[in-house]
Coordinates of C-alpha atoms in Angstrom, one line a residue:
M994 CA 226.0 -6.9 25.9
R995 CA 228.4 -6.9 22.9
D996 CA 232.0 -8.1 23.3
S997 CA 234.9 -5.7 22.6
S998 CA 235.7 -7.4 19.3
S999 CA 232.2 -6.6 18.0
R1000 CA 232.4 -3.0 19.0
Q1001 CA 235.8 -2.6 17.3
R1002 CA 234.9 -4.5 14.0
K1003 CA 234.5 -2.0 11.1
P1004 CA 232.1 -2.6 8.2
A1005 CA 233.9 -4.2 5.2
K1006 CA 233.2 -1.1 3.1
V1007 CA 234.9 1.1 5.6
V1008 CA 237.9 -1.2 5.7
L1009 CA 238.1 -1.2 1.9
E1010 CA 237.9 2.6 1.8
A1011 CA 240.6 2.9 4.3
S1012 CA 242.8 0.5 2.4
L1013 CA 242.3 2.4 -0.9
N1014 CA 243.1 5.7 0.9
A1015 CA 246.4 4.2 2.1
L1016 CA 247.2 2.8 -1.3
Y1017 CA 246.6 6.1 -3.3
R1018 CA 247.7 8.6 -0.7
R1019 CA 251.4 8.0 -0.9
P1020 CA 253.5 7.6 -4.0
L1021 CA 254.1 4.0 -5.0
A1022 CA 257.5 3.3 -6.4
A1023 CA 257.8 1.7 -9.9
N1024 CA 261.2 -0.1 -9.9
R1025 CA 262.6 0.3 -13.5
S1026 CA 265.1 -2.6 -13.2
G1027 CA 265.1 -6.3 -12.9
S1028 CA 264.9 -9.0 -15.6
L1029 CA 261.1 -8.6 -16.4
F1030 CA 261.5 -4.9 -16.9
G1031 CA 264.7 -5.2 -18.8
A1032 CA 263.8 -8.2 -21.0
F1033 CA 262.5 -6.0 -23.9
P1034 CA 262.8 -2.3 -24.5
Y1035 CA 259.3 -0.8 -25.0
P1036 CA 258.1 2.8 -24.6
T1037 CA 256.5 4.1 -21.4
K1038 CA 256.2 0.6 -19.8
I1039 CA 255.5 0.2 -16.1
S1040 CA 257.3 -2.1 -13.7
P1041 CA 255.3 -5.3 -13.4
D1042 CA 256.0 -5.4 -9.6
A1043 CA 254.2 -2.0 -9.2
V1044 CA 251.2 -3.1 -11.2
A1045 CA 251.1 -6.4 -9.2
F1046 CA 250.7 -4.4 -6.1
Y1047 CA 247.6 -2.6 -7.5
I1048 CA 246.2 -5.8 -8.8
A1049 CA 246.7 -7.6 -5.4
A1050 CA 245.1 -4.7 -3.5
H1051 CA 242.0 -4.6 -5.8
T1052 CA 241.4 -8.3 -6.5
R1053 CA 241.4 -11.8 -4.9
P1054 CA 243.1 -15.0 -6.2
G1055 CA 241.4 -16.3 -9.3
D1056 CA 240.0 -12.9 -10.3
T1057 CA 240.4 -11.7 -13.9
V1058 CA 242.1 -8.5 -14.8
F1059 CA 241.7 -6.6 -18.1
D1060 CA 244.0 -4.2 -19.9
G1061 CA 242.9 -2.6 -23.2
F1062 CA 246.2 -1.1 -23.8
G1063 CA 248.4 -4.1 -23.1
G1064 CA 251.7 -2.7 -24.4
S1065 CA 254.5 -5.1 -23.6
G1066 CA 252.4 -7.1 -21.1
S1067 CA 253.1 -5.5 -17.7
T1068 CA 249.5 -6.1 -16.5
G1069 CA 249.7 -9.8 -17.5
L1070 CA 253.0 -10.3 -15.9
A1071 CA 251.8 -8.5 -12.8
A1072 CA 248.8 -10.8 -12.6
L1073 CA 251.2 -13.8 -12.7
L1074 CA 253.5 -12.2 -10.1
C1075 CA 250.7 -12.2 -7.5
E1076 CA 251.3 -15.9 -7.2
R1077 CA 255.0 -15.3 -6.4
P1078 CA 255.2 -11.9 -4.7
S1079 CA 258.6 -10.5 -3.9
D1080 CA 259.6 -9.7 -0.4
A1081 CA 259.4 -6.0 -1.3
L1082 CA 255.8 -6.4 -2.4
R1083 CA 254.8 -8.2 0.8
A1084 CA 256.6 -5.6 2.9
E1085 CA 254.9 -2.7 1.2
A1086 CA 251.4 -4.3 1.6
K1087 CA 252.2 -4.8 5.3
R1088 CA 253.5 -1.3 5.7
L1089 CA 250.2 0.1 4.3
A1090 CA 248.1 -2.3 6.3
L1091 CA 246.4 -3.5 3.1
D1092 CA 244.2 -6.6 3.0
V1093 CA 246.0 -8.4 0.4
Q1094 CA 245.6 -12.1 -0.5
W1095 CA 248.5 -13.3 -2.6
G1096 CA 247.8 -15.9 -5.3
P1097 CA 247.4 -16.2 -9.1
R1098 CA 245.2 -13.9 -11.0
N1099 CA 244.1 -14.3 -14.7
A1100 CA 244.4 -11.5 -17.2
V1101 CA 243.1 -10.6 -20.7
L1102 CA 245.2 -8.1 -22.6
Y1103 CA 244.1 -6.3 -25.8
E1104 CA 247.0 -4.8 -27.7
L1105 CA 246.6 -3.1 -31.0
G1106 CA 250.3 -3.1 -31.9
T1107 CA 251.7 -6.3 -33.5
L1108 CA 255.0 -5.9 -31.7
G1109 CA 253.4 -5.2 -28.3
A1110 CA 251.2 -8.3 -28.7
F1111 CA 254.1 -10.5 -29.7
V1112 CA 256.2 -9.3 -26.7
S1113 CA 253.3 -9.6 -24.3
R1114 CA 252.3 -13.1 -25.5
T1115 CA 255.9 -14.4 -25.3
L1116 CA 256.7 -12.9 -21.9
T1117 CA 253.5 -14.1 -20.2
N1118 CA 253.6 -17.5 -21.9
P1119 CA 257.3 -18.2 -22.1
P1120 CA 259.2 -21.3 -23.4
D1121 CA 260.9 -23.7 -21.0
P1122 CA 263.8 -21.6 -19.8
V1123 CA 266.4 -24.4 -19.9
A1124 CA 265.4 -25.4 -23.5
F1125 CA 265.4 -21.7 -24.5
R1126 CA 268.9 -21.0 -23.1
K1127 CA 270.3 -24.1 -24.9
A1128 CA 268.7 -23.2 -28.2
A1129 CA 269.9 -19.6 -28.0
E1130 CA 273.4 -20.8 -27.2
D1131 CA 273.4 -23.1 -30.2
V1132 CA 272.2 -20.3 -32.5
L1133 CA 275.0 -18.0 -31.2
A1134 CA 277.6 -20.7 -31.5
A1135 CA 276.6 -21.4 -35.2
A1136 CA 276.5 -17.7 -36.0
E1137 CA 279.9 -17.0 -34.5
K1138 CA 281.4 -20.0 -36.3
Q1139 CA 280.2 -18.7 -39.7
D1140 CA 280.4 -14.9 -39.2
G1141 CA 282.8 -14.3 -36.3
W1142 CA 285.4 -13.0 -38.8
M1143 CA 283.2 -10.0 -39.4
Y1144 CA 283.9 -8.7 -35.9
E1145 CA 287.6 -9.3 -35.9
A1146 CA 289.8 -6.2 -35.4
R1147 CA 293.6 -5.6 -34.9
D1148 CA 294.6 -4.1 -31.6
P1149 CA 296.9 -1.0 -31.4
S1150 CA 299.9 -3.4 -31.4
G1151 CA 298.8 -5.3 -34.5
G1152 CA 297.6 -8.3 -32.5
K1153 CA 294.3 -10.1 -33.3
G1154 CA 291.4 -8.9 -31.3
S1155 CA 287.6 -8.6 -31.6
L1156 CA 285.4 -5.5 -32.2
R1157 CA 283.2 -4.2 -29.4
H1158 CA 281.8 -1.4 -31.4
M1159 CA 282.7 1.1 -34.0
I1160 CA 281.8 4.8 -34.3
W1161 CA 280.9 6.0 -37.8
S1162 CA 281.1 9.7 -38.7
D1163 CA 279.0 11.8 -41.2
S1164 CA 281.1 13.6 -43.7
L1165 CA 280.7 17.4 -43.8
R1166 CA 281.5 20.0 -46.6
C1167 CA 283.5 22.8 -45.2
P1168 CA 281.9 26.1 -46.2
S1169 CA 285.2 27.7 -46.7
C1170 CA 287.6 25.3 -48.4
R1171 CA 284.8 23.0 -49.7
K1172 CA 286.7 19.9 -48.7
A1173 CA 285.0 16.9 -47.1
V1174 CA 285.7 16.7 -43.4
A1175 CA 284.6 14.0 -40.9
L1176 CA 282.2 15.3 -38.2
W1177 CA 284.5 13.4 -35.8
D1178 CA 287.5 15.5 -36.8
A1179 CA 285.7 18.8 -36.8
C1180 CA 283.6 18.5 -33.6
V1181 CA 284.8 15.7 -31.3
S1182 CA 287.6 15.8 -28.7
L1183 CA 288.6 13.3 -26.1
E1184 CA 290.1 13.5 -22.6
P1185 CA 287.8 15.1 -21.7
A1186 CA 285.1 13.9 -24.1
E1187 CA 283.2 16.6 -25.9
I1188 CA 280.9 16.8 -29.0
S1189 CA 280.9 20.4 -29.9
S1190 CA 278.1 22.3 -31.7
T1191 CA 280.8 24.4 -33.4
F1192 CA 282.4 23.2 -36.6
S1193 CA 286.2 23.7 -36.7
C1194 CA 287.7 22.6 -40.1
P1195 CA 291.0 20.8 -39.5
K1196 CA 292.1 21.6 -43.1
C1197 CA 291.6 25.4 -43.3
D1198 CA 290.7 26.3 -39.6
H1199 CA 287.3 27.8 -40.6
I1200 CA 285.0 28.0 -37.7
C1201 CA 281.2 28.2 -37.8
A1202 CA 278.0 26.8 -36.2
L1203 CA 277.6 23.0 -37.0
D1204 CA 274.0 23.5 -38.2
E1205 CA 275.4 25.8 -41.0
V1206 CA 277.5 23.0 -42.4
Q1207 CA 276.2 20.8 -45.3
R1208 CA 276.4 17.0 -45.1
V1209 CA 278.1 15.2 -47.9
T1210 CA 275.9 12.7 -49.8
V1211 CA 276.7 9.7 -52.1
T1212 CA 274.8 7.4 -54.4
E1213 CA 275.1 3.7 -53.7
A1214 CA 273.7 0.5 -55.2
D1215 CA 271.0 -1.1 -53.1
D1216 CA 271.0 -4.8 -53.7
V1217 CA 267.7 -5.4 -51.8
L1218 CA 265.8 -2.9 -54.0
G1219 CA 267.9 -3.4 -57.1
E1220 CA 268.3 0.3 -57.6
D1221 CA 270.5 3.2 -56.5
R1222 CA 269.8 5.4 -53.5
E1223 CA 271.2 8.7 -52.2
L1224 CA 272.4 8.7 -48.6
R1225 CA 274.6 10.5 -46.1
H1226 CA 278.3 9.7 -46.6
R1227 CA 279.9 8.1 -43.5
T1228 CA 283.4 6.8 -42.7
P1229 CA 284.8 4.9 -39.8
A1230 CA 285.9 7.2 -37.0
R1231 CA 286.9 5.2 -34.0
I1232 CA 287.4 1.4 -33.4
Y1233 CA 286.8 -0.1 -29.9
G1234 CA 287.8 -3.6 -29.3
S1235 CA 289.3 -6.2 -26.8
T1236 CA 292.2 -8.6 -26.9
G1237 CA 292.4 -11.3 -24.2
G1238 CA 289.9 -9.4 -22.0
K1239 CA 291.8 -6.2 -22.2
R1240 CA 289.9 -3.3 -23.8
W1241 CA 291.4 -0.8 -26.2
S1242 CA 290.5 1.9 -28.8
R1243 CA 292.2 3.4 -31.8
A1244 CA 291.8 5.3 -35.0
P1245 CA 290.8 3.3 -38.0
H1246 CA 293.5 1.9 -40.3
S1247 CA 293.8 -0.1 -43.5
S1248 CA 292.8 -3.5 -41.9
D1249 CA 289.4 -2.0 -41.0
L1250 CA 288.9 -0.8 -44.5
A1251 CA 289.9 -4.2 -46.0
L1252 CA 287.4 -5.9 -43.7
M1253 CA 284.6 -3.5 -44.8
K1254 CA 285.4 -4.2 -48.4
K1255 CA 285.2 -8.0 -47.8
I1256 CA 281.9 -7.6 -46.0
A1257 CA 280.5 -5.6 -48.9
S1258 CA 281.0 -8.6 -51.2
E1259 CA 279.0 -10.9 -48.9
P1260 CA 275.4 -11.6 -50.2
L1261 CA 272.5 -10.5 -48.2
P1262 CA 270.3 -13.4 -46.8
S1263 CA 267.0 -13.8 -48.5
C1264 CA 265.1 -13.2 -45.2
V1265 CA 266.1 -9.6 -45.1
P1266 CA 262.7 -7.7 -45.2
K1267 CA 262.0 -5.6 -48.2
A1268 CA 259.7 -3.3 -46.2
L1269 CA 258.9 0.2 -47.3
I1270 CA 258.6 2.5 -44.3
P1271 CA 255.2 4.3 -44.0
W1272 CA 256.8 7.4 -42.6
G1273 CA 254.7 9.6 -40.4
D1274 CA 255.3 11.9 -37.5
L1275 CA 258.8 10.7 -36.8
Y1276 CA 260.2 11.5 -40.2
R1277 CA 262.9 14.2 -40.4
K1278 CA 264.2 15.2 -43.8
G1279 CA 267.8 15.7 -42.7
Y1280 CA 269.0 12.6 -40.9
H1281 CA 266.5 10.3 -42.6
L1282 CA 267.9 11.1 -46.1
G1283 CA 268.0 7.8 -48.0
I1284 CA 266.1 5.9 -45.3
S1285 CA 263.1 4.6 -47.2
H1286 CA 263.2 0.9 -46.2
V1287 CA 263.8 -1.0 -43.0
H1288 CA 267.1 -2.4 -44.1
H1289 CA 268.6 1.1 -44.4
F1290 CA 268.7 1.3 -40.6
Y1291 CA 271.6 -1.2 -40.6
T1292 CA 275.2 -1.4 -41.5
R1293 CA 275.8 -4.1 -44.0
R1294 CA 277.7 -6.2 -41.4
N1295 CA 275.0 -6.2 -38.8
L1296 CA 272.2 -6.7 -41.4
I1297 CA 273.9 -9.9 -42.6
V1298 CA 274.7 -11.2 -39.1
F1299 CA 271.2 -10.5 -37.7
A1300 CA 269.4 -11.9 -40.8
R1301 CA 271.4 -15.1 -40.6
M1302 CA 270.6 -15.5 -36.9
W1303 CA 266.9 -14.8 -37.6
K1304 CA 266.9 -17.6 -40.2
R1305 CA 268.4 -20.0 -37.7
A1306 CA 265.8 -19.1 -35.1
E1307 CA 263.1 -19.8 -37.7
C1308 CA 264.1 -23.5 -37.8
Y1309 CA 262.7 -24.0 -34.3
K1310 CA 259.0 -24.5 -33.6
G1311 CA 256.3 -23.2 -31.2
A1312 CA 257.1 -21.4 -28.0
L1313 CA 260.8 -22.0 -28.4
R1314 CA 260.9 -20.2 -31.8
E1315 CA 258.9 -17.3 -30.3
G1316 CA 261.3 -17.1 -27.4
L1317 CA 264.3 -17.0 -29.8
R1318 CA 262.6 -14.3 -31.9
F1319 CA 261.9 -12.3 -28.8
W1320 CA 265.6 -12.5 -27.8
L1321 CA 266.8 -11.3 -31.2
L1322 CA 264.2 -8.5 -31.4
S1323 CA 265.0 -7.4 -27.9
Y1324 CA 268.4 -6.2 -29.1
N1325 CA 267.6 -5.4 -32.7
A1326 CA 266.1 -1.9 -33.1
S1327 CA 267.6 -0.4 -29.9
H1328 CA 271.2 -1.7 -30.3
G1329 CA 271.6 -3.4 -33.7
T1330 CA 270.8 -0.5 -35.9
I1331 CA 272.6 2.8 -36.7
M1332 CA 270.2 4.5 -34.2
T1333 CA 272.7 3.5 -31.5
R1334 CA 274.7 6.5 -30.6
V1335 CA 277.4 8.1 -28.4
V1336 CA 277.0 10.9 -25.9
A1337 CA 279.6 13.1 -24.1
K1338 CA 279.2 13.0 -20.3
T1339 CA 280.8 15.5 -17.9
G1340 CA 284.1 14.2 -16.5
Q1341 CA 284.4 11.3 -18.9
K1342 CA 287.6 10.8 -20.9
D1343 CA 285.8 9.1 -23.8
L1344 CA 282.4 9.1 -25.3
V1345 CA 279.7 6.9 -23.8
V1346 CA 277.8 4.4 -26.0
T1347 CA 274.1 4.3 -25.4
S1348 CA 271.1 2.7 -27.1
A1349 CA 268.7 4.3 -29.6
Q1350 CA 267.0 7.3 -28.3
P1351 CA 263.6 6.3 -26.8
G1352 CA 260.4 7.4 -28.6
V1353 CA 262.0 8.5 -31.9
L1354 CA 263.8 7.1 -34.9
Y1355 CA 266.8 9.4 -34.6
I1356 CA 270.1 8.7 -36.4
S1357 CA 272.9 10.9 -35.1
G1358 CA 275.9 12.2 -37.1
L1359 CA 278.0 9.7 -35.1
P1360 CA 276.1 6.4 -35.3
V1361 CA 277.5 3.3 -33.5
E1362 CA 277.8 -0.2 -34.9
K1363 CA 277.8 -2.7 -32.1
N1364 CA 279.0 -6.3 -32.0
L1365 CA 275.7 -8.2 -32.1
F1366 CA 277.2 -11.4 -30.7
A1367 CA 278.5 -9.6 -27.6
G1368 CA 275.3 -7.8 -27.0
L1369 CA 273.0 -10.8 -27.6
K1370 CA 275.1 -12.9 -25.1
R1371 CA 274.5 -10.3 -22.4
K1372 CA 270.8 -10.1 -23.3
L1373 CA 270.4 -13.9 -23.2
S1374 CA 271.0 -14.0 -19.4
T1375 CA 268.4 -11.3 -18.7
I1376 CA 265.7 -13.0 -20.8
A1377 CA 266.4 -16.4 -19.5
Q1378 CA 265.9 -15.0 -16.0
A1379 CA 262.6 -13.4 -17.0
F1380 CA 261.3 -16.6 -18.4
E1381 CA 262.3 -18.5 -15.2
L1382 CA 260.3 -16.0 -13.1
I1383 CA 257.1 -16.6 -15.1
H1384 CA 257.3 -20.1 -16.4
G1385 CA 255.2 -22.8 -14.6
G1386 CA 252.7 -20.5 -12.9
S1387 CA 249.1 -21.4 -12.5
G1388 CA 247.6 -18.1 -13.7
N1389 CA 246.3 -17.7 -17.2
V1390 CA 247.1 -14.7 -19.5
K1391 CA 245.4 -14.3 -22.8
V1392 CA 246.8 -11.8 -25.3
I1393 CA 244.7 -10.6 -28.2
N1394 CA 246.3 -8.6 -31.0
G1395 CA 243.3 -6.3 -31.6
S1396 CA 241.6 -3.0 -30.8
S1397 CA 240.1 -2.4 -27.4
C1398 CA 237.4 -0.4 -29.1
N1399 CA 235.8 -3.8 -29.9
V1400 CA 236.3 -6.3 -27.1
D1401 CA 235.1 -9.9 -27.5
L1402 CA 234.3 -10.5 -23.9
P1403 CA 230.9 -11.0 -22.1
S1404 CA 229.5 -8.0 -20.2
G1405 CA 230.2 -8.0 -16.5
S1406 CA 232.9 -10.7 -16.8
I1407 CA 236.0 -8.7 -15.6
D1408 CA 236.8 -8.1 -11.9
Y1409 CA 239.3 -5.2 -12.3
V1410 CA 241.0 -3.1 -15.0
F1411 CA 244.5 -1.8 -14.9
T1412 CA 245.7 0.2 -17.9
D1413 CA 248.2 2.7 -19.2
P1414 CA 246.7 4.4 -22.3
P1415 CA 248.8 6.2 -24.9
F1416 CA 249.7 9.8 -23.9
G1417 CA 248.3 11.8 -26.7
A1418 CA 251.0 12.8 -29.2
N1419 CA 253.9 11.5 -27.1
I1420 CA 254.6 8.2 -28.8
P1421 CA 253.5 7.0 -32.3
Y1422 CA 253.9 3.4 -31.4
A1423 CA 253.1 1.8 -34.7
E1424 CA 255.6 3.9 -36.5
L1425 CA 258.2 3.4 -33.8
N1426 CA 257.8 -0.4 -33.8
F1427 CA 257.8 -0.8 -37.6
I1428 CA 261.5 -1.9 -37.7
N1429 CA 260.9 -4.9 -35.5
E1430 CA 257.5 -5.7 -37.0
A1431 CA 259.2 -6.0 -40.4
W1432 CA 261.0 -9.1 -39.2
L1433 CA 257.8 -10.6 -37.9
R1434 CA 256.2 -9.9 -41.3
R1435 CA 253.1 -8.5 -39.6
F1436 CA 252.3 -4.8 -39.1
T1437 CA 250.0 -2.8 -36.9
D1438 CA 246.6 -1.6 -38.2
R1439 CA 246.8 2.0 -37.3
T1440 CA 243.0 2.7 -37.7
D1441 CA 242.2 2.5 -34.0
E1442 CA 245.6 3.7 -32.8
A1443 CA 244.7 6.2 -30.0
I1444 CA 247.2 9.0 -30.6
V1445 CA 247.2 12.6 -31.7
S1446 CA 248.9 12.5 -35.1
P1447 CA 249.0 15.1 -37.9
K1448 CA 250.2 12.5 -40.4
Q1449 CA 247.4 10.2 -39.5
E1450 CA 245.0 13.2 -39.4
K1451 CA 244.0 12.4 -35.9
S1452 CA 243.2 15.4 -33.8
V1453 CA 242.7 15.7 -30.1
D1454 CA 239.0 15.0 -30.7
S1455 CA 239.8 11.9 -32.7
Y1456 CA 242.0 10.7 -29.9
R1457 CA 239.3 11.4 -27.3
E1458 CA 236.7 9.5 -29.4
L1459 CA 239.0 6.5 -29.6
L1460 CA 239.6 6.5 -25.9
T1461 CA 235.9 6.9 -25.2
R1462 CA 235.2 3.8 -27.3
S1463 CA 237.9 1.8 -25.5
F1464 CA 236.8 3.0 -22.0
S1465 CA 233.1 2.2 -22.9
E1466 CA 234.1 -1.4 -23.6
A1467 CA 236.1 -1.6 -20.3
R1468 CA 233.0 -0.3 -18.5
R1469 CA 230.8 -2.9 -20.3
I1470 CA 232.9 -5.9 -19.4
L1471 CA 233.5 -4.8 -15.8
K1472 CA 231.3 -6.1 -13.1
P1473 CA 228.8 -3.5 -12.0
T1474 CA 230.8 -2.4 -9.0
G1475 CA 234.1 -3.0 -10.7
Q1476 CA 237.0 -0.5 -10.6
A1477 CA 239.7 0.6 -13.0
T1478 CA 243.2 1.9 -12.2
M1479 CA 244.7 4.1 -14.9
V1480 CA 248.2 5.5 -15.1
F1481 CA 248.6 8.6 -17.3
H1482 CA 251.0 11.4 -18.0
S1483 CA 250.8 14.5 -20.1
A1484 CA 252.2 18.0 -20.0
S1485 CA 249.1 19.3 -21.9
A1486 CA 245.9 20.4 -20.1
E1487 CA 244.0 19.8 -23.4
I1488 CA 245.1 16.1 -23.4
W1489 CA 244.1 15.7 -19.7
N1490 CA 240.7 17.2 -20.4
A1491 CA 240.2 14.9 -23.5
L1492 CA 241.0 12.0 -21.2
Q1493 CA 238.6 13.1 -18.6
R1494 CA 235.7 13.5 -21.0
A1495 CA 236.5 10.1 -22.5
Y1496 CA 236.3 8.2 -19.2
Q1497 CA 233.3 10.2 -18.0
D1498 CA 231.4 9.6 -21.3
A1499 CA 232.2 5.9 -20.9
G1500 CA 230.6 5.9 -17.4
F1501 CA 233.6 6.4 -15.0
D1502 CA 234.5 8.9 -12.4
V1503 CA 237.6 9.4 -10.3
E1504 CA 237.3 7.9 -6.8
H1505 CA 240.9 8.2 -5.7
A1506 CA 244.1 9.8 -7.2
G1507 CA 247.7 9.0 -6.5
V1508 CA 251.2 9.0 -8.0
L1509 CA 253.3 6.2 -9.5
N1510 CA 256.9 7.1 -8.9
K1511 CA 259.2 5.9 -11.7
T1512 CA 262.5 5.4 -10.0
Q1513 CA 265.6 3.1 -10.4
G1514 CA 265.2 2.0 -6.8
S1515 CA 263.1 -0.4 -4.8
F1516 CA 259.7 -0.1 -3.0
K1517 CA 261.6 1.0 0.1
Q1518 CA 262.7 4.2 -1.6
V1519 CA 259.2 5.6 -1.9
T1520 CA 259.9 8.4 0.7
T1521 CA 263.7 8.7 0.2
K1522 CA 265.6 11.3 -1.7
G1523 CA 266.3 11.3 -5.5
A1524 CA 262.9 10.3 -6.9
V1525 CA 261.4 13.3 -8.7
R1526 CA 259.2 11.7 -11.3
G1527 CA 255.7 10.6 -10.9
D1528 CA 252.7 9.9 -13.2
P1529 CA 249.2 10.5 -11.8
V1530 CA 247.3 7.3 -11.0
L1531 CA 243.5 7.5 -11.1
L1532 CA 241.1 5.0 -9.6
L1533 CA 238.0 5.0 -11.7
G1534 CA 234.6 3.7 -10.5
P1535 CA 231.0 3.8 -11.8
R1536 CA 230.0 7.4 -12.8
R1537 CA 228.1 9.3 -10.1
C1538 CA 225.1 11.4 -10.9
S1539 CA 226.2 14.3 -8.6
A1540 CA 227.7 17.3 -10.2
G1541 CA 231.4 18.2 -9.8
H1542 CA 232.7 20.7 -7.3
S1543 CA 232.4 24.4 -7.9
V1544 CA 235.3 25.9 -9.8
E1545 CA 238.0 27.2 -7.5
N1546 CA 240.7 29.8 -8.0
V1547 CA 243.5 28.1 -9.9
W1548 CA 246.4 29.9 -8.3
S1549 CA 245.0 29.5 -4.8
I1550 CA 244.9 25.8 -5.3
A1551 CA 248.5 25.8 -6.7
A1552 CA 249.7 27.9 -3.7
A1553 CA 248.0 25.5 -1.3
L1554 CA 249.6 22.5 -2.8
H1555 CA 253.0 24.4 -3.0
S1556 CA 252.7 25.1 0.7
E1557 CA 251.9 21.4 1.6
A1558 CA 254.8 20.2 -0.5
S1559 CA 257.3 22.6 1.1
V1560 CA 256.9 20.9 4.5
A1561 CA 256.6 17.4 3.2
C1562 CA 259.0 14.7 4.5
D1563 CA 259.6 13.6 1.0
P1564 CA 261.8 16.1 -1.0
A1565 CA 260.4 14.7 -4.2
E1566 CA 257.1 16.3 -3.4
F1567 CA 258.7 19.8 -3.7
T1568 CA 259.6 19.4 -7.3
A1569 CA 257.8 20.8 -10.3
P1570 CA 256.8 17.5 -12.0
R1571 CA 255.5 16.0 -8.8
L1572 CA 253.6 19.1 -7.8
Y1573 CA 252.0 19.2 -11.3
S1574 CA 250.9 15.7 -10.9
R1575 CA 249.3 16.6 -7.6
F1576 CA 247.7 19.7 -9.3
V1577 CA 246.2 17.5 -12.0
N1578 CA 245.0 15.0 -9.5
Y1579 CA 243.3 17.7 -7.5
F1580 CA 241.1 18.9 -10.3
L1581 CA 240.3 15.4 -11.8
S1582 CA 239.3 14.0 -8.5
R1583 CA 236.8 16.8 -8.2
Q1584 CA 235.4 16.2 -11.8
Q1585 CA 236.9 19.6 -12.9
Q1586 CA 238.9 20.2 -16.0
V1587 CA 242.7 20.7 -15.7
P1588 CA 243.3 24.4 -16.2
L1589 CA 247.0 24.7 -16.9
D1590 CA 249.7 23.1 -19.1
A1591 CA 252.8 21.8 -17.4
D1592 CA 255.1 24.6 -18.8
V1593 CA 252.9 27.3 -17.5
F1594 CA 252.8 25.6 -14.1
Y1595 CA 256.5 25.1 -14.1
R1596 CA 257.2 28.8 -14.8
W1597 CA 255.0 29.7 -11.8
F1598 CA 256.7 27.1 -9.7
A1599 CA 260.1 28.6 -10.6
E1600 CA 258.9 32.0 -9.5
Q1601 CA 257.6 30.7 -6.2
S1602 CA 260.5 28.3 -5.5
P1603 CA 263.9 29.8 -6.4
Q1604 CA 265.4 27.1 -4.2
G1605 CA 263.1 24.3 -5.4
V1606 CA 264.0 21.6 -7.9
L1607 CA 262.7 22.5 -11.4
V1608 CA 262.6 19.7 -13.9
S1609 CA 261.3 20.2 -17.4
A1610 CA 258.1 18.7 -18.6
G1611 CA 259.8 16.5 -21.0
E1612 CA 261.9 14.6 -18.4

């Protein structure tokens, strides 16, 4: 006679299958905050905490994880976090009744991009946090002592203050009176803040659409190139500063112009990169006029200050030097260039300063010049905290700056794969990262960059072939029964189907499909209101020989998913983006092609759900 425990014990395979169903059935929150996430701005990255949860659920301590599209290192960080799981990670595992053994994992990351590999390597193998903070503070102190005068500014009462940031303005040529007018004067108003798309000439009262107005250009000497260049003419529009902790703003006056003249006479440091930009898909003839080299993305003041700090960082050695470079580059392209901008938000009295627009190299007509010292001081704290979280762990992360189409690892040596491949034509990473790579003096080899790019002459088929080669290598190095979790997002059915063919040709099939919920909250907010975004998450296993399901009526499936979502406890399920993710998952998990683009699905959703939440495919 068997005892009760024998009768109740389930086979290991059944327990594993139940765990995976629990893991992929409900949306998993990806918290887009914290020091690790905020240490370095990088496109489309995933919260290391969320990735750690998948790794812990699929592996055991000591296992090795692989990511062929390493990006900024989330998978490597996640492998290390498994040794020190947060309370939220532990609670989520317990809530889903997952059989998780916490402990260090190892990881191997392949990253084609030079910048991504640098960021990954530095974050996963950081310098001593105490020594780093001391070195960074020394670099800042020396920089402020030499160049602090460049950020001096008189407050509205004439007292001595410091610049927080300055808004520059393009100059426009009025179509009527033909006089030069600042964009700020013609289109901006405060209290409430507004940037109008209508041009209103303050000199002759002519009114017309802004896109009908010509920009004023000038020719200036370029002392890096030793030649003249034509560029858009800009003038200071608004000064923002502080005096004794009190913030203020005012119009520019003669003291600002005198400071600009003094800065113009300062020589540029020799370490300023003389890097010709290999423009591609991100080039726009209008706002990139005169932008041919990396140094053209800076004001002269910030170019001098940044270059001198970079030179000081170069005096250090080893991991400490890499940590200082990481710190400087973390602020550089996003905040230190003229891609920093202002936006007008409803109900605000003044314009709001924000960083460079993600995924593009956009320069607005009202670019912002920030005080680099103030920004780097704030960034220092975040990065030091990130280094503290990772430093001293027992896991090992190896980062290879190379193509995942040719992986130098033995067959069957990897326990699990977690990856986040490029999303078709969404982000041309190598072009986007060129500014920061210019300071590293190393650039990405774009040959195997898996994107859809007219400028690189890479079609959807080219993209699919590169993904197939990468997935084939992942299949080769995985253990025979190994699995791969892949996060992916696209609004294009064609891209989804290219992805499907790539992983199938490489020997994978979808075993489970779920959603990764990109929120600003915690793991506890998985089923609470406000989270409407979600990327499909596919668990891939060895390819099965059985044929896919028979093709079903597209709109019947859409209607059934719509009906389920309408009664779901989570309001995020009844939103167009989430429902499209479910729609994609339905077909891919049945080895069928995705039949609709997101915009077609969204139009259908709007017709079915007049009270539903419609969010565009681009959000």
